[in-house]
Amino acid sequence: SRKAQDGIPSGMFYMFEIGSTFVLLLAVAEVQRWTLTAIGQDIQVSNLKSETSACRSLLDMVCDVCVELGPDFAFVKDARSFAGMLMRSSVKDMNFQDFISDEEERDSFKQKMLALDCSSQISVGSHCVRLAD
């Protein structure tokens, strides 16, 4: 059998080269898949931000006040238009339910919000309640 210059049989050398090339191709394919996934996620985030902005603009045109609530019904942002409507300086660190005047309406609101399908990226809903300032 023929031997390579460094004493390794040539068949073994070729198997090593083929194996190394295969591992390198797998690594390149994985990096490419990861890059495409990251780019796809960036595009989805960008689209979601655009859709959210468009929805917010439409709601602002037809509603006196529009607020974003977290899972505990606390204001996500300092809702200045809501605070202004109630003649308050701020509603920061407050819960929306604190402003619902009737306990029965408060429970109804909570049930309605908990029943929303949050499996989609955006959950939109409306519910009529009487507020106390």
GROMACS .gro file of C-alpha atoms in nm:
model
  133
    1SER     CA    1   0.000   0.000   0.000
    2ARG     CA    2   0.115   0.350  -0.083
    3LYS     CA    3   0.212   0.573   0.208
    4ALA     CA    4   0.177   0.953   0.234
    5GLN     CA    5   0.491   1.153   0.300
    6ASP     CA    6   0.438   1.164   0.677
    7GLY     CA    7   0.391   0.790   0.714
    8ILE     CA    8   0.009   0.781   0.721
    9PRO     CA    9  -0.146   0.538   0.471
   10SER     CA   10  -0.303   0.735   0.185
   11GLY     CA   11  -0.646   0.570   0.230
   12MET     CA   12  -0.653   0.683   0.592
   13PHE     CA   13  -0.547   1.034   0.489
   14TYR     CA   14  -0.830   1.056   0.234
   15MET     CA   15  -1.086   0.935   0.490
   16PHE     CA   16  -0.963   1.201   0.730
   17GLU     CA   17  -0.997   1.469   0.459
   18ILE     CA   18  -1.348   1.352   0.368
   19GLY     CA   19  -1.451   1.346   0.735
   20SER     CA   20  -1.306   1.692   0.798
   21THR     CA   21  -1.482   1.833   0.492
   22PHE     CA   22  -1.813   1.678   0.603
   23VAL     CA   23  -1.783   1.829   0.953
   24LEU     CA   24  -1.695   2.166   0.804
   25LEU     CA   25  -1.999   2.154   0.571
   26LEU     CA   26  -2.226   2.066   0.865
   27ALA     CA   27  -2.087   2.358   1.064
   28VAL     CA   28  -2.141   2.599   0.773
   29ALA     CA   29  -2.498   2.472   0.724
   30GLU     CA   30  -2.575   2.519   1.095
   31VAL     CA   31  -2.434   2.874   1.099
   32GLN     CA   32  -2.637   2.956   0.788
   33ARG     CA   33  -2.957   2.813   0.945
   34TRP     CA   34  -2.894   3.008   1.266
   35THR     CA   35  -2.833   3.330   1.071
   36LEU     CA   36  -3.151   3.288   0.866
   37THR     CA   37  -3.349   3.218   1.183
   38ALA     CA   38  -3.212   3.531   1.351
   39ILE     CA   39  -3.290   3.742   1.044
   40GLY     CA   40  -3.641   3.595   1.029
   41GLN     CA   41  -3.699   3.681   1.394
   42ASP     CA   42  -3.577   4.037   1.337
   43ILE     CA   43  -3.821   4.072   1.046
   44GLN     CA   44  -4.108   3.938   1.260
   45VAL     CA   45  -4.027   4.184   1.540
   46SER     CA   46  -4.015   4.470   1.289
   47ASN     CA   47  -4.349   4.366   1.137
   48LEU     CA   48  -4.507   4.335   1.482
   49LYS     CA   49  -4.387   4.684   1.577
   50SER     CA   50  -4.532   4.824   1.254
   51GLU     CA   51  -4.866   4.648   1.307
   52THR     CA   52  -4.882   4.764   1.668
   53SER     CA   53  -4.806   5.121   1.563
   54ALA     CA   54  -5.075   5.108   1.295
   55CYS     CA   55  -5.332   4.968   1.540
   56ARG     CA   56  -5.240   5.230   1.799
   57SER     CA   57  -5.282   5.509   1.540
   58LEU     CA   58  -5.626   5.381   1.437
   59LEU     CA   59  -5.739   5.349   1.797
   60ASP     CA   60  -5.612   5.698   1.878
   61MET     CA   61  -5.827   5.835   1.593
   62VAL     CA   62  -6.153   5.686   1.721
   63CYS     CA   63  -6.101   5.665   2.098
   64ASP     CA   64  -6.071   5.938   2.359
   65VAL     CA   65  -5.819   5.729   2.550
   66CYS     CA   66  -5.623   5.415   2.472
   67VAL     CA   67  -5.418   5.234   2.739
   68GLU     CA   68  -5.192   4.930   2.747
   69LEU     CA   69  -5.232   4.697   3.044
   70GLY     CA   70  -4.999   4.429   3.173
   71PRO     CA   71  -5.107   4.082   3.289
   72ASP     CA   72  -5.193   4.220   3.635
   73PHE     CA   73  -5.400   4.502   3.473
   74ALA     CA   74  -5.144   4.763   3.574
   75PHE     CA   75  -5.063   5.034   3.321
   76VAL     CA   76  -4.768   4.933   3.103
   77LYS     CA   77  -4.681   5.296   3.036
   78ASP     CA   78  -4.777   5.614   3.216
   79ALA     CA   79  -5.108   5.674   3.038
   80ARG     CA   80  -5.107   6.054   3.036
   81SER     CA   81  -5.425   6.088   2.830
   82PHE     CA   82  -5.609   5.858   3.072
   83ALA     CA   83  -5.474   6.049   3.372
   84GLY     CA   84  -5.573   6.379   3.207
   85MET     CA   85  -5.925   6.253   3.142
   86LEU     CA   86  -5.957   6.178   3.514
   87MET     CA   87  -5.789   6.509   3.604
   88ARG     CA   88  -5.493   6.337   3.767
   89SER     CA   89  -5.129   6.418   3.724
   90SER     CA   90  -5.029   6.053   3.675
   91VAL     CA   91  -5.151   5.695   3.695
   92LYS     CA   92  -4.801   5.551   3.710
   93ASP     CA   93  -4.772   5.238   3.929
   94MET     CA   94  -5.151   5.215   3.951
   95ASN     CA   95  -5.387   4.940   3.847
   96PHE     CA   96  -5.668   5.000   3.597
   97GLN     CA   97  -5.912   4.813   3.820
   98ASP     CA   98  -5.865   5.077   4.090
   99PHE     CA   99  -6.065   5.315   3.869
  100ILE     CA  100  -6.364   5.084   3.807
  101SER     CA  101  -6.634   5.213   4.039
  102ASP     CA  102  -6.854   4.904   4.082
  103GLU     CA  103  -6.721   4.577   4.226
  104GLU     CA  104  -6.946   4.373   3.995
  105GLU     CA  105  -6.810   4.561   3.692
  106ARG     CA  106  -6.456   4.509   3.825
  107ASP     CA  107  -6.515   4.132   3.836
  108SER     CA  108  -6.677   4.139   3.492
  109PHE     CA  109  -6.379   4.330   3.352
  110LYS     CA  110  -6.134   4.084   3.504
  111GLN     CA  111  -6.321   3.783   3.362
  112LYS     CA  112  -6.343   3.944   3.018
  113MET     CA  113  -5.972   4.021   3.009
  114LEU     CA  114  -5.871   3.677   3.137
  115ALA     CA  115  -6.087   3.516   2.867
  116LEU     CA  116  -5.900   3.691   2.584
  117ASP     CA  117  -5.700   3.461   2.360
  118CYS     CA  118  -5.342   3.569   2.428
  119SER     CA  119  -5.191   3.293   2.214
  120SER     CA  120  -5.174   3.537   1.923
  121GLN     CA  121  -4.910   3.805   1.922
  122ILE     CA  122  -5.160   4.086   1.972
  123SER     CA  123  -5.477   4.067   2.180
  124VAL     CA  124  -5.729   4.341   2.123
  125GLY     CA  125  -6.061   4.380   2.294
  126SER     CA  126  -6.303   4.631   2.434
  127HIS     CA  127  -6.519   4.630   2.741
  128CYS     CA  128  -6.747   4.903   2.869
  129VAL     CA  129  -6.703   5.000   3.236
  130ARG     CA  130  -6.792   5.304   3.446
  131LEU     CA  131  -6.488   5.471   3.595
  132ALA     CA  132  -6.452   5.667   3.914
  133ASP     CA  133  -6.209   5.954   3.930
   0.00000   0.00000   0.00000
